[in-house]
Amino acid sequence: MAAGWVLAAASFFAGLAAGFLGGLCLILRPVQGEMGGREFRGFMETFLRYADNGWGKAYNYAWSMGMGIGPIVALVLLRDDPGSASFVLTAIGLGIVIVGVYVVSNVWKTPQYKVILAWDPDALPASWEADRQRYFNINWIQLATTWSAFILFLIALLELPR
């Protein structure tokens, strides 16, 4: 019963992430793709100011921590049956979160934000379009990651014995 609640919470947080990244990739990305370098850099400065402060920061921490801590707790609760579908799917989902959210964010995404914010709006680097595309690609990776984790956690929840 407890594992079910924990997997439901992990699914919820993975769903928040999947929804956010879906909006980022499918709605904001096309808008950002139409922007010139100066506009894009200004947009990112404003976006990151809100995403990294106040409620934006709380939201980002909630989904990223919820879909990392929840599966760990679920695995502890399911440890008596490590061969069960729920255990295996949760472990795979957690591995995907660790690599696709935590590693990608810390190794590529955050440094890419710094690259974009370092641009001089009046003298854009020759690489600005490639830098913007790298940011878009990172978001697509994280979209696939969060949707995968969301689906795996939901299936793990459904596979729990009743």
Short mmCIF file of C-alpha atoms in Angstrom, two decimals:
data_model
loop_
_atom_site.label_atom_id
_atom_site.label_comp_id
_atom_site.label_asym_id
_atom_site.label_seq_id
_atom_site.Cartn_x
_atom_site.Cartn_y
_atom_site.Cartn_z
CA MET A 1 0.00 0.00 0.00
CA ALA A 2 2.77 2.48 0.90
CA ALA A 3 4.68 1.63 -2.27
CA GLY A 4 1.57 2.48 -4.25
CA TRP A 5 1.30 5.92 -2.71
CA VAL A 6 4.97 6.58 -3.25
CA LEU A 7 4.81 5.45 -6.89
CA ALA A 8 1.71 7.59 -7.39
CA ALA A 9 3.66 10.59 -6.04
CA ALA A 10 6.68 9.79 -8.23
CA SER A 11 4.33 9.53 -11.23
CA PHE A 12 2.76 12.87 -10.32
CA PHE A 13 6.12 14.64 -10.14
CA ALA A 14 7.35 12.99 -13.34
CA GLY A 15 4.08 14.13 -14.94
CA LEU A 16 4.72 17.70 -13.82
CA ALA A 17 8.15 17.55 -15.43
CA ALA A 18 6.81 15.93 -18.60
CA GLY A 19 4.13 18.60 -18.91
CA PHE A 20 6.53 21.46 -18.32
CA LEU A 21 9.07 20.14 -20.81
CA GLY A 22 6.30 19.37 -23.29
CA GLY A 23 5.24 23.01 -23.15
CA LEU A 24 8.83 24.13 -23.41
CA CYS A 25 9.56 21.96 -26.47
CA LEU A 26 6.24 22.10 -28.28
CA ILE A 27 5.07 25.65 -27.55
CA LEU A 28 7.98 27.85 -26.47
CA ARG A 29 10.64 26.26 -28.70
CA PRO A 30 8.93 27.23 -31.96
CA VAL A 31 8.48 30.77 -30.63
CA GLN A 32 12.14 30.91 -29.57
CA GLY A 33 13.18 29.51 -32.94
CA GLU A 34 11.57 32.52 -34.64
CA MET A 35 13.53 34.94 -32.47
CA GLY A 36 16.74 36.60 -33.50
CA GLY A 37 19.77 36.18 -31.27
CA ARG A 38 19.21 39.40 -29.34
CA GLU A 39 15.55 38.57 -28.68
CA PHE A 40 16.36 34.99 -27.70
CA ARG A 41 19.07 36.07 -25.29
CA GLY A 42 16.71 38.62 -23.69
CA PHE A 43 13.96 36.03 -23.43
CA MET A 44 16.29 33.53 -21.77
CA GLU A 45 17.49 36.12 -19.26
CA THR A 46 13.90 36.86 -18.25
CA PHE A 47 12.84 33.19 -18.32
CA LEU A 48 15.76 32.10 -16.15
CA ARG A 49 15.19 34.94 -13.69
CA TYR A 50 11.75 33.47 -12.96
CA ALA A 51 12.71 29.80 -13.32
CA ASP A 52 15.57 30.15 -10.82
CA ASN A 53 13.75 32.20 -8.16
CA GLY A 54 10.65 32.09 -5.99
CA TRP A 55 7.84 29.81 -7.15
CA GLY A 56 9.70 28.88 -10.34
CA LYS A 57 12.60 27.51 -8.34
CA ALA A 58 10.24 25.73 -5.93
CA TYR A 59 8.39 24.13 -8.86
CA ASN A 60 11.64 22.97 -10.48
CA TYR A 61 12.93 21.53 -7.21
CA ALA A 62 9.61 19.83 -6.48
CA TRP A 63 9.40 17.92 -9.75
CA SER A 64 13.10 17.11 -9.95
CA MET A 65 13.37 15.94 -6.34
CA GLY A 66 9.96 14.23 -6.33
CA MET A 67 10.80 12.05 -9.30
CA GLY A 68 14.17 11.17 -7.78
CA ILE A 69 13.38 10.60 -4.11
CA GLY A 70 10.01 8.92 -4.69
CA PRO A 71 11.43 6.02 -6.70
CA ILE A 72 14.23 5.49 -4.17
CA VAL A 73 11.64 5.16 -1.39
CA ALA A 74 9.53 2.87 -3.59
CA LEU A 75 12.54 0.63 -4.26
CA VAL A 76 13.20 0.36 -0.52
CA LEU A 77 9.55 -0.57 0.06
CA LEU A 78 9.66 -3.13 -2.80
CA ARG A 79 13.05 -4.61 -1.84
CA ASP A 80 11.55 -7.95 -0.77
CA ASP A 81 10.64 -8.72 -4.39
CA PRO A 82 13.46 -7.32 -6.56
CA GLY A 83 12.35 -9.40 -9.55
CA SER A 84 8.85 -7.94 -9.64
CA ALA A 85 7.78 -5.80 -12.58
CA SER A 86 7.15 -2.87 -10.23
CA PHE A 87 10.65 -3.02 -8.78
CA VAL A 88 12.36 -3.41 -12.16
CA LEU A 89 10.32 -0.65 -13.85
CA THR A 90 10.89 1.72 -10.93
CA ALA A 91 14.64 1.02 -11.00
CA ILE A 92 14.80 1.68 -14.75
CA GLY A 93 12.75 4.86 -14.33
CA LEU A 94 15.07 6.04 -11.56
CA GLY A 95 18.11 5.36 -13.73
CA ILE A 96 16.55 7.39 -16.53
CA VAL A 97 15.86 10.27 -14.12
CA ILE A 98 19.41 10.22 -12.77
CA VAL A 99 20.97 10.34 -16.23
CA GLY A 100 18.36 12.30 -18.18
CA VAL A 101 17.43 14.88 -15.56
CA TYR A 102 20.26 15.22 -13.05
CA VAL A 103 23.29 14.51 -15.23
CA VAL A 104 21.96 16.29 -18.31
CA SER A 105 20.92 19.33 -16.25
CA ASN A 106 24.18 19.64 -14.38
CA VAL A 107 26.62 18.66 -17.12
CA TRP A 108 24.98 20.26 -20.17
CA LYS A 109 21.89 22.38 -19.49
CA THR A 110 23.09 24.68 -16.71
CA PRO A 111 26.43 25.32 -18.48
CA GLN A 112 24.47 26.03 -21.67
CA TYR A 113 22.40 28.64 -19.83
CA LYS A 114 25.65 30.31 -18.79
CA VAL A 115 26.87 30.31 -22.40
CA ILE A 116 23.65 31.97 -23.59
CA LEU A 117 23.62 34.56 -20.80
CA ALA A 118 27.25 35.43 -21.53
CA TRP A 119 26.36 36.61 -25.03
CA ASP A 120 26.72 40.32 -25.64
CA PRO A 121 23.34 41.24 -27.19
CA ASP A 122 25.04 43.89 -29.32
CA ALA A 123 27.79 41.56 -30.58
CA LEU A 124 26.44 38.02 -30.74
CA PRO A 125 29.00 35.23 -31.16
CA ALA A 126 29.13 33.50 -34.53
CA SER A 127 28.00 30.32 -32.74
CA TRP A 128 24.77 31.78 -31.31
CA GLU A 129 22.48 29.70 -33.54
CA ALA A 130 24.38 26.49 -32.78
CA ASP A 131 24.29 27.38 -29.06
CA ARG A 132 20.53 27.93 -29.26
CA GLN A 133 20.08 24.61 -31.09
CA ARG A 134 22.13 22.84 -28.40
CA TYR A 135 19.73 24.27 -25.78
CA PHE A 136 16.75 23.02 -27.85
CA ASN A 137 18.32 19.55 -28.18
CA ILE A 138 18.89 19.33 -24.43
CA ASN A 139 15.22 20.13 -23.86
CA TRP A 140 14.18 17.37 -26.29
CA ILE A 141 16.37 14.89 -24.41
CA GLN A 142 14.77 15.89 -21.14
CA LEU A 143 11.29 15.71 -22.65
CA ALA A 144 11.94 12.11 -23.69
CA THR A 145 13.47 11.39 -20.28
CA THR A 146 10.60 12.76 -18.22
CA TRP A 147 7.93 11.11 -20.38
CA SER A 148 9.77 7.79 -20.14
CA ALA A 149 10.04 8.03 -16.37
CA PHE A 150 6.38 9.07 -16.10
CA ILE A 151 5.23 6.06 -18.14
CA LEU A 152 7.52 3.63 -16.29
CA PHE A 153 6.37 4.83 -12.87
CA LEU A 154 2.71 4.58 -13.92
CA ILE A 155 3.17 1.05 -15.22
CA ALA A 156 5.08 0.11 -12.05
CA LEU A 157 2.16 1.45 -10.04
CA LEU A 158 -0.34 -0.56 -12.08
CA GLU A 159 1.77 -3.71 -11.72
CA LEU A 160 1.73 -3.64 -7.93
CA PRO A 161 -0.04 -6.66 -6.43
CA ARG A 162 -3.51 -5.83 -5.15
#
